[in-house]
Amino acid sequence: MDNDVLHWLQSQLGPGTSPTDLAERYKRLHSARAVAAEVLHERIAVLVAEPLKVTVNGVATIDNSANVAVLERQAAQIIHESAPDDSPMAGHDLLTTVELQSRPRR
C-alpha cells in the first residue's frame, strides 16, 4: 500500500485509524475501497449491537441512531467515489471504433 492509498483511507475513515490495521486489511483485500467499506461496516455493526438510544429520566439521553445513518451514507458514497488504486478505466465503458469495408462482389 502506497502513501496515496493510506492518506485516502485516513481521509475517509479519520486520522485516528491505525495505519498498521489499514495496511493489513489492504494486503488481504487488495483494494482501498474494500478496506474503507469493511471498516465502515464494522463501525456500524458495533453501534447497532448496542441499544441505539438510552435515556436516564431527568439526567441524560444518548442517541446513536444519527451516527448509524451517517456511517451508512458514507459507506454508500465510497462505492461511487474514486480511490487512488482504481484502474484508470474502472467504471468507464470502453468505446471502440471499427473500420467497415465492403465485401467483394461476385
Coordinates of C-alpha atoms in Angstrom, one line a residue:
M1 CA 0.0 0.0 0.0
D2 CA 1.5 3.3 -1.0
N3 CA 1.2 6.7 0.8
D4 CA -1.6 7.9 -1.6
V5 CA -3.8 5.0 -0.6
L6 CA -3.0 5.4 3.1
H7 CA -3.8 9.1 3.0
W8 CA -7.1 8.5 1.1
L9 CA -8.1 5.8 3.6
Q10 CA -7.3 8.1 6.6
S11 CA -9.3 11.0 4.9
Q12 CA -12.3 8.6 4.6
L13 CA -12.0 6.9 8.0
G14 CA -10.4 9.6 10.2
P15 CA -6.8 10.2 11.1
G16 CA -7.1 8.1 14.3
T17 CA -7.5 4.9 12.2
S18 CA -4.4 2.7 12.7
P19 CA -2.1 2.7 9.6
T20 CA -1.0 -0.9 10.6
D21 CA -4.6 -2.1 10.6
L22 CA -5.3 -0.4 7.3
A23 CA -2.1 -2.0 5.8
E24 CA -3.1 -5.5 7.0
R25 CA -6.6 -5.1 5.6
Y26 CA -5.3 -3.8 2.3
K27 CA -2.9 -6.7 2.0
R28 CA -5.9 -9.1 2.4
L29 CA -8.5 -7.2 0.3
H30 CA -6.2 -5.6 -2.4
S31 CA -8.5 -2.5 -2.7
A32 CA -8.7 0.8 -0.8
R33 CA -12.4 0.9 -1.5
A34 CA -12.9 -2.6 0.1
V35 CA -10.9 -1.6 3.1
A36 CA -12.9 1.6 3.7
A37 CA -16.2 -0.3 3.3
E38 CA -15.1 -3.0 5.7
V39 CA -14.1 -0.6 8.4
L40 CA -17.3 1.4 8.0
H41 CA -19.5 -1.7 8.2
E42 CA -17.6 -2.8 11.3
R43 CA -18.3 0.6 12.9
I44 CA -22.0 0.3 12.0
A45 CA -22.1 -3.2 13.5
V46 CA -20.6 -2.0 16.8
L47 CA -23.2 0.8 17.1
V48 CA -26.1 -1.5 16.2
A49 CA -25.0 -4.2 18.6
E50 CA -25.8 -1.9 21.5
P51 CA -29.0 0.0 22.2
L52 CA -29.2 3.0 19.8
K53 CA -31.0 5.2 22.4
V54 CA -30.6 5.2 26.1
T55 CA -32.5 7.6 28.4
V56 CA -32.0 8.2 32.1
N57 CA -35.1 10.2 33.0
G58 CA -34.1 13.7 34.0
V59 CA -30.4 13.1 33.7
A60 CA -29.2 12.3 30.2
T61 CA -30.2 10.9 26.8
I62 CA -27.7 9.2 24.4
D63 CA -28.9 8.6 20.8
N64 CA -26.6 7.0 18.3
S65 CA -29.2 6.5 15.5
A66 CA -27.9 9.6 13.7
N67 CA -24.4 8.2 13.8
V68 CA -25.5 4.9 12.2
A69 CA -27.3 6.9 9.4
V70 CA -24.1 8.9 8.7
L71 CA -21.9 5.8 8.5
E72 CA -24.4 4.2 6.2
R73 CA -24.4 7.2 3.9
Q74 CA -20.6 7.3 4.0
A75 CA -20.4 3.6 3.1
A76 CA -22.8 4.2 0.1
Q77 CA -20.8 7.2 -1.0
I78 CA -17.5 5.3 -1.0
I79 CA -18.8 3.0 -3.7
H80 CA -19.2 5.9 -6.1
E81 CA -16.1 7.8 -5.2
S82 CA -12.8 7.1 -7.0
A83 CA -10.0 5.6 -5.0
P84 CA -6.3 6.1 -5.7
D85 CA -5.7 2.5 -6.5
D86 CA -8.6 2.3 -9.0
S87 CA -7.5 1.3 -12.5
P88 CA -7.8 4.2 -15.0
M89 CA -10.7 2.6 -16.8
A90 CA -12.6 1.3 -13.7
G91 CA -16.2 2.2 -14.0
H92 CA -15.9 3.5 -17.6
D93 CA -17.2 1.9 -20.7
L94 CA -14.7 1.3 -23.4
L95 CA -15.5 2.9 -26.8
T96 CA -14.1 1.2 -29.8
T97 CA -14.2 2.1 -33.5
V98 CA -14.2 -0.4 -36.3
E99 CA -13.5 0.4 -39.9
L100 CA -16.1 -1.1 -42.2
Q101 CA -15.1 -2.4 -45.6
S102 CA -17.3 -3.5 -48.4
R103 CA -17.4 -7.2 -49.4
P104 CA -16.1 -8.1 -52.8
R105 CA -19.0 -8.5 -55.2
R106 CA -19.5 -11.8 -57.2

